[in-house]
Backbone as a printed PyTorch tensor [residue, N CA C, xyz], in Angstrom:
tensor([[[-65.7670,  15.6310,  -2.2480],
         [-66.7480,  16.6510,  -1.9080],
         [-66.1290,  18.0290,  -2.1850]],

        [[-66.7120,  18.7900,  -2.6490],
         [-66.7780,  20.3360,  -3.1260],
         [-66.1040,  21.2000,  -1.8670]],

        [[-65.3320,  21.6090,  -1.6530],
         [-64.8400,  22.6530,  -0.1940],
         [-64.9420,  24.1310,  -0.6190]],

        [[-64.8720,  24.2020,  -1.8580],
         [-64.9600,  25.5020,  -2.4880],
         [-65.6680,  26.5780,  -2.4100]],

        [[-65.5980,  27.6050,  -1.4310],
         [-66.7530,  28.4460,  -1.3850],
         [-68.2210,  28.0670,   0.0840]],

        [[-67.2880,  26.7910,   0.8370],
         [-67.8400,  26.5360,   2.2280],
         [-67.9760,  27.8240,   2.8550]],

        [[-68.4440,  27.9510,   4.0660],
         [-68.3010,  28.6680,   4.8840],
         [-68.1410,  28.1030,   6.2880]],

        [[-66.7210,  28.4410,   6.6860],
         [-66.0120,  28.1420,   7.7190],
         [-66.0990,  29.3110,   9.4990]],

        [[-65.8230,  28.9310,  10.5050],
         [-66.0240,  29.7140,  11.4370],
         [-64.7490,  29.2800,  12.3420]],

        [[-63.3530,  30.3170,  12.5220],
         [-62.3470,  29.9470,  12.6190],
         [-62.3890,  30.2610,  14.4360]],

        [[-62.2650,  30.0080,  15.5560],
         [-62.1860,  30.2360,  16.6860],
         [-61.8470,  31.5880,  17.0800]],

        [[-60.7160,  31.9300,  16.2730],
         [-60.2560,  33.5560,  16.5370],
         [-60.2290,  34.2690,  15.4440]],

        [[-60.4520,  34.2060,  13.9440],
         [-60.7620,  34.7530,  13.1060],
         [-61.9310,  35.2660,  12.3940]],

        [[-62.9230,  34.3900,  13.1450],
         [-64.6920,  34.7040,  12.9590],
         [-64.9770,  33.6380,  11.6490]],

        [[-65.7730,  34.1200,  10.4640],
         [-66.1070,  33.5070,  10.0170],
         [-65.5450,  33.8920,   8.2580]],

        [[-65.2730,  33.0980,   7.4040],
         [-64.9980,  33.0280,   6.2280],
         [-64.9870,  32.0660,   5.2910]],

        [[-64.5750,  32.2710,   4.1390],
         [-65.0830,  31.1990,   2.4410],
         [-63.7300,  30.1050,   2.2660]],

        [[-63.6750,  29.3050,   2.3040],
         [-62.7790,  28.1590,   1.9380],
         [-62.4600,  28.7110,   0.2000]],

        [[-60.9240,  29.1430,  -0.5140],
         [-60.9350,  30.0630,  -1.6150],
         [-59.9530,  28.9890,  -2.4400]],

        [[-59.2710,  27.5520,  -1.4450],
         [-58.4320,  27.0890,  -2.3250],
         [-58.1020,  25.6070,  -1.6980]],

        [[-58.0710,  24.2440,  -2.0010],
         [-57.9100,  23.5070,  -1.2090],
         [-56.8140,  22.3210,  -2.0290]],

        [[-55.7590,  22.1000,  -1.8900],
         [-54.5240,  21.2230,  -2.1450],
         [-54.7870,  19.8280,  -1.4590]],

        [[-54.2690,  18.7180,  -1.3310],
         [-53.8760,  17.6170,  -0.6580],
         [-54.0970,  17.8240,   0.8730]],

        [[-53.2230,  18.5530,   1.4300],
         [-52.7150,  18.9560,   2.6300],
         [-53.1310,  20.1150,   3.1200]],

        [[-53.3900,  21.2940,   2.2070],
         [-53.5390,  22.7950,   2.6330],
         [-55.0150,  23.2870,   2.2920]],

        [[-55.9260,  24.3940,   3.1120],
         [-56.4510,  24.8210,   2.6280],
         [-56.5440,  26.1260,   3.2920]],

        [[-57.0400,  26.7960,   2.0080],
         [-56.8700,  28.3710,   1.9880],
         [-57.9390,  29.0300,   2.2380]],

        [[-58.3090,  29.6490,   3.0750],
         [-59.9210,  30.7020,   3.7860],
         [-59.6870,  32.0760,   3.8310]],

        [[-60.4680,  32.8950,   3.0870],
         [-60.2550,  33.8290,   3.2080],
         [-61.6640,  34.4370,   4.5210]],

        [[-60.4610,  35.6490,   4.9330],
         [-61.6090,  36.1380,   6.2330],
         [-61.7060,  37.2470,   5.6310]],

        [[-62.7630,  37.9240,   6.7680],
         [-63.0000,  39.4830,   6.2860],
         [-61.8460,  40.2700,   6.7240]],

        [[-61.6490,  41.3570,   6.3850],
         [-60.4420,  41.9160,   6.2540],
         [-60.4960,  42.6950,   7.7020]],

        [[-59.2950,  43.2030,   8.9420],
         [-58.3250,  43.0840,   8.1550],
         [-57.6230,  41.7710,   8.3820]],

        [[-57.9030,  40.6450,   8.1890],
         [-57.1390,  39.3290,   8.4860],
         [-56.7640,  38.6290,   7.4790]],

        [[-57.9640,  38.5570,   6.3600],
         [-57.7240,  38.3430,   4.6590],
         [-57.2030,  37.5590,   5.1830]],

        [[-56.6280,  36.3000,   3.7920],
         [-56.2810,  35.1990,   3.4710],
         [-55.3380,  33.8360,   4.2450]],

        [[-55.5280,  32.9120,   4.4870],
         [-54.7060,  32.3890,   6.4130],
         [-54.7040,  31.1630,   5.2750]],

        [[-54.0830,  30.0840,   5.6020],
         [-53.8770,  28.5990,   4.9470],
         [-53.7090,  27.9800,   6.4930]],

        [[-54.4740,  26.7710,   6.1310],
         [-54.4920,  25.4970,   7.3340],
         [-53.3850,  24.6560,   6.7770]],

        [[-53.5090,  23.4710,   7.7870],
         [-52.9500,  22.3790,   7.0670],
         [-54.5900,  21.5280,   7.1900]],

        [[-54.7640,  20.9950,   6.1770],
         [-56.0430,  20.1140,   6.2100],
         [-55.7700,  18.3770,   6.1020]],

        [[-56.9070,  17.9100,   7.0410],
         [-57.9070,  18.6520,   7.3950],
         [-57.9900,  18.5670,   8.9940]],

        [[-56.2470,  18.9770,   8.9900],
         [-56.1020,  18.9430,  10.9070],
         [-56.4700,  19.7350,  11.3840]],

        [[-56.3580,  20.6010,  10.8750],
         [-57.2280,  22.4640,  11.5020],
         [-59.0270,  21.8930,  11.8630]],

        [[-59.3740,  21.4780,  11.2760],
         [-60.9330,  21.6230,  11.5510],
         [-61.4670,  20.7730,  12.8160]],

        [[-59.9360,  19.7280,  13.3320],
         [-59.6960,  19.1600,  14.6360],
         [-60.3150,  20.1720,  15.9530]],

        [[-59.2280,  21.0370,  15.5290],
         [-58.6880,  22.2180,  16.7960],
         [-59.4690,  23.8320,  16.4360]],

        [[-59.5980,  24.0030,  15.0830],
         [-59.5230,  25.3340,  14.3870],
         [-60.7270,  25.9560,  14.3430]],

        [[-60.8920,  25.4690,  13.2000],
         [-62.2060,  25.2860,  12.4200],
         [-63.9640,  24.5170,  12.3240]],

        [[-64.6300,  25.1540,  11.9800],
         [-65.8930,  24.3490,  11.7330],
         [-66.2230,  24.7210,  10.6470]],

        [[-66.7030,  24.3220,   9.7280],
         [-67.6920,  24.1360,   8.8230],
         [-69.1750,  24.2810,   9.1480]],

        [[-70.0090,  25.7000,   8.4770],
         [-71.1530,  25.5370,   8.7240],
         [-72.0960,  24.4730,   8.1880]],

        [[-71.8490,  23.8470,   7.4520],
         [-72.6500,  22.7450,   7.0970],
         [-72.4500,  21.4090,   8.3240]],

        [[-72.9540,  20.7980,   8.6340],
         [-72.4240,  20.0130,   9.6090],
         [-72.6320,  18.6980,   8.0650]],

        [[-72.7740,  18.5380,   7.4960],
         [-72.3880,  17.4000,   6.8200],
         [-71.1690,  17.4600,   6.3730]],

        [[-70.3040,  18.9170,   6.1350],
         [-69.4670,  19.0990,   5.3220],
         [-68.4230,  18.7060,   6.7510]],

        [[-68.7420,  19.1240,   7.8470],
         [-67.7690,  19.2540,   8.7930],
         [-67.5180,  17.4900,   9.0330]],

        [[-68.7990,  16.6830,   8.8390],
         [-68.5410,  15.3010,   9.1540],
         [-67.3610,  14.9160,   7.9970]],

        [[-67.8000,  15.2090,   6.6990],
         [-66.7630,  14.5560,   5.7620],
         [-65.5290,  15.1070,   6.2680]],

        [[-65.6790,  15.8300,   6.5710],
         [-63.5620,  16.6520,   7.0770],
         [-63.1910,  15.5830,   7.9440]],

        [[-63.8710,  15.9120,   9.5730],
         [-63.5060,  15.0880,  10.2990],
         [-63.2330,  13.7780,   9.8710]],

        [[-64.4050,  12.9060,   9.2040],
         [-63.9020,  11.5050,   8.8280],
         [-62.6390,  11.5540,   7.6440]],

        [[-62.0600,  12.7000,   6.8690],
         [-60.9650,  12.5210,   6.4730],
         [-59.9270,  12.7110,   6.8600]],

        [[-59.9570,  13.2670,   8.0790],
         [-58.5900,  13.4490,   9.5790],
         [-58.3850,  12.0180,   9.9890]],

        [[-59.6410,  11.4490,  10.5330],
         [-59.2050,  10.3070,  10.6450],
         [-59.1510,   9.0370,  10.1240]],

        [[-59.5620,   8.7100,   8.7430],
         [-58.7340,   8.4520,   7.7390],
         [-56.9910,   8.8640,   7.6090]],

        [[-56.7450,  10.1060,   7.3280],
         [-55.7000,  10.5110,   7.4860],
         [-54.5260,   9.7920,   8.6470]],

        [[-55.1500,   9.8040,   9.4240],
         [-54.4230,   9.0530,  11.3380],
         [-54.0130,   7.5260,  10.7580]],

        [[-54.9880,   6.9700,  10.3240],
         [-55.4160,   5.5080,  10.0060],
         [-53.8880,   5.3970,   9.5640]],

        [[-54.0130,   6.1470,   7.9370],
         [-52.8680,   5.6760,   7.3100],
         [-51.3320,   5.9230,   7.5070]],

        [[-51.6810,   7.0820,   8.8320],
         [-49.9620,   7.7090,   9.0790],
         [-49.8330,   6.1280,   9.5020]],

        [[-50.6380,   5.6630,  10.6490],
         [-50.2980,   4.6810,  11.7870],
         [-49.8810,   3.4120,  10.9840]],

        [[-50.6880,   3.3960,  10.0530],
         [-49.9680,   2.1330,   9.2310],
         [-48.9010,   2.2260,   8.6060]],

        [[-48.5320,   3.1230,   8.0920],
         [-47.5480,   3.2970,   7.1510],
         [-46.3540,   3.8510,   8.1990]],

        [[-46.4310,   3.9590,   9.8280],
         [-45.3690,   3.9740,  10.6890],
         [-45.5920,   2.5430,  11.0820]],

        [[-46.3610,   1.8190,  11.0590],
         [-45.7200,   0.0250,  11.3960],
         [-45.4340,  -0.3290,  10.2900]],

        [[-45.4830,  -0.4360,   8.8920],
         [-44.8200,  -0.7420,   7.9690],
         [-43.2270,  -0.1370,   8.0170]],

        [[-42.9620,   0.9580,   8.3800],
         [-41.7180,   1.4540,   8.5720],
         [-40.7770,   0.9430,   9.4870]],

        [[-41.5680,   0.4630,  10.3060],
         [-41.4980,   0.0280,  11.9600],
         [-40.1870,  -1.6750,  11.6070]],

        [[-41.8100,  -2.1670,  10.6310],
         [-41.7660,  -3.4400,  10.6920],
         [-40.1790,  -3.8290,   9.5430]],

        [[-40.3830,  -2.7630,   8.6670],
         [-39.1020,  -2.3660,   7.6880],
         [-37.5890,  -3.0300,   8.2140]],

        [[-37.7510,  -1.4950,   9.2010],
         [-36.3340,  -1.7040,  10.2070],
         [-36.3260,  -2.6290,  10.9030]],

        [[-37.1090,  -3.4170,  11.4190],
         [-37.1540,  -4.8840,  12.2960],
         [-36.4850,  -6.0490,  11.3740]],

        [[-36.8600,  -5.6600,  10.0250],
         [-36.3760,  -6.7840,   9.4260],
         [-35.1940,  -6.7650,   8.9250]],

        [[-34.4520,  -5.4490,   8.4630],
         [-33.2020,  -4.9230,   7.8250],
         [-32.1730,  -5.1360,   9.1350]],

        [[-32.8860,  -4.9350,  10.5710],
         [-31.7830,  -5.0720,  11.8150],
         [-31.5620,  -6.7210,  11.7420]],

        [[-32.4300,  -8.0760,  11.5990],
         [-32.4270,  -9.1270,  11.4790],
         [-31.5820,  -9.6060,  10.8680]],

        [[-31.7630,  -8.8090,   9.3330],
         [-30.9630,  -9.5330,   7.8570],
         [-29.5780,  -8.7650,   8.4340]],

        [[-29.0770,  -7.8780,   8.8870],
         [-27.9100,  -7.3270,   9.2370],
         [-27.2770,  -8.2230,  10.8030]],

        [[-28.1760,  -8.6590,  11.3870],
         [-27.4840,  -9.9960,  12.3180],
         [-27.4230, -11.0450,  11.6450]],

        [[-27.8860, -11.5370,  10.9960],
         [-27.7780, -12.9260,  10.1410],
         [-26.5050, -13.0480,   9.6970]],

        [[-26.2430, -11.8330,   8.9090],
         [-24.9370, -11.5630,   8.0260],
         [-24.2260, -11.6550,   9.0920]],

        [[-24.0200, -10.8870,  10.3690],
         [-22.7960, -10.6670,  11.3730],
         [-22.8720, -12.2940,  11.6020]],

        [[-23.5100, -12.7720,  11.9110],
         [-23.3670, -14.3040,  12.9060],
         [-23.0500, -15.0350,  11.6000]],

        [[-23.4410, -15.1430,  10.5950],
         [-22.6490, -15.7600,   9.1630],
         [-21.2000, -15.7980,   8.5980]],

        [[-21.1310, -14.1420,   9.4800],
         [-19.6430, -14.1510,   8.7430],
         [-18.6940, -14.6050,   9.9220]],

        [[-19.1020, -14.1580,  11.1410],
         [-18.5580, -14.5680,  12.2490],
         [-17.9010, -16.5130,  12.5190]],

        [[-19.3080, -17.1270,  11.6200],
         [-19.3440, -18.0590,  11.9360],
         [-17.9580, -18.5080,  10.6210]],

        [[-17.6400, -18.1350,  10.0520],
         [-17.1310, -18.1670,   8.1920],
         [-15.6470, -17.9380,   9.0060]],

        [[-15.8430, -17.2900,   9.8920],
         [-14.4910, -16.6020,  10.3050],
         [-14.1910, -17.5300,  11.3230]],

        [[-14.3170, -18.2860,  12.0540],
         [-14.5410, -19.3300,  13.3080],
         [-14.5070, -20.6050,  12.3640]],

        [[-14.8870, -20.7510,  11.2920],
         [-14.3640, -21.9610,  10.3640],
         [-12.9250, -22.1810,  10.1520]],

        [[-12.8930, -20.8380,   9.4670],
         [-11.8060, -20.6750,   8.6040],
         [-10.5240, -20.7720,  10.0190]],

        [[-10.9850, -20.3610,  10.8700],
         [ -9.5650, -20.2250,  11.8440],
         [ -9.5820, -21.9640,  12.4310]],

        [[-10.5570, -22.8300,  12.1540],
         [-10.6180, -23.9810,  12.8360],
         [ -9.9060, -24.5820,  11.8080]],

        [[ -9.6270, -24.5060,  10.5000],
         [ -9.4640, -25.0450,   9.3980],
         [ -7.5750, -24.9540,   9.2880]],

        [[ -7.2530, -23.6880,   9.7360],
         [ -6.4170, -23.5610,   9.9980],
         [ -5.3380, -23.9920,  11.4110]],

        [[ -5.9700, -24.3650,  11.8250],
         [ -5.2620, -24.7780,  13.3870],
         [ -5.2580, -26.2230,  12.8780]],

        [[ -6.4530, -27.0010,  11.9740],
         [ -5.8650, -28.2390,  11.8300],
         [ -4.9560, -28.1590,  10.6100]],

        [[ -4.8570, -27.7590,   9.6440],
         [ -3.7760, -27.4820,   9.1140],
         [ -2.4090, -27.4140,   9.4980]],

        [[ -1.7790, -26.8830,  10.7650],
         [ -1.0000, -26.0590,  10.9420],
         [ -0.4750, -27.9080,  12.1690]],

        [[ -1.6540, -28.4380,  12.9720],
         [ -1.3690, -29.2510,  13.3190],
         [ -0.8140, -30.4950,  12.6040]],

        [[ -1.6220, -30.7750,  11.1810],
         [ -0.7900, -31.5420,  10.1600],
         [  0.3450, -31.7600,  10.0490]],

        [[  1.0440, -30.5820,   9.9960],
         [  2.1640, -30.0990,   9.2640],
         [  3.3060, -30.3090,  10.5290]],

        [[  2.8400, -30.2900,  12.0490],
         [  3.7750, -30.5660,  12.8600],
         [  3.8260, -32.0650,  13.4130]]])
């Protein structure tokens, strides 16, 4: 959807034109003297901002939380990451531990052989 040239109504800045919009950022210019402010989008329109269109304000909102959706997944994928790298890093300890508890059993009968 088009953000370009919206008209926004900022809580303490009054009202102004959406002049530039990135991934993450968007740029509103107000009437002067406050001129040009950048959000982070489209978390500002949470707390910040409205959109006079209320259709335009629905698409924001539903792309905040979209936005939420995927932090939350992509922190249990991270989550689930380290759960498994701490696992494969005990496996190895109790493997080698166990390698090491051989090897010294291997040696005591050895050593008994020989006497």
């Amino acid at each position: 959807m088009e953000l370009i040239n919206q008209k926004v109504t900022h809580i303490r800045f009054g009202e102004g034109f959406i002049v530039n919009k990135t991934d993450n950022r968007i740029s509103i210019h107000f009437s002067d003297p406050i001129g040009l402010k950048v959000f982070v989008f489209p978390d500002a329109f949470v707390q910040y901002l409205w959109m006079e269109d209320h259709n335009v304000q629905e698409y924001v909102i539903n792309q905040y939380y979209q936005n939420q959706k995927e932090i939350e997944a992509e922190k249990q994928r991270q989550h689930q990451l380290q759960k498994e790298e701490e696992e494969r890093q005990m496996a190895a300890e109790m493997a080698s531990k166990a390698t090491t508890r051989k090897a010294a059993a291997l040696k005591r009968k050895a050593l008994k052989r020989k006497t």
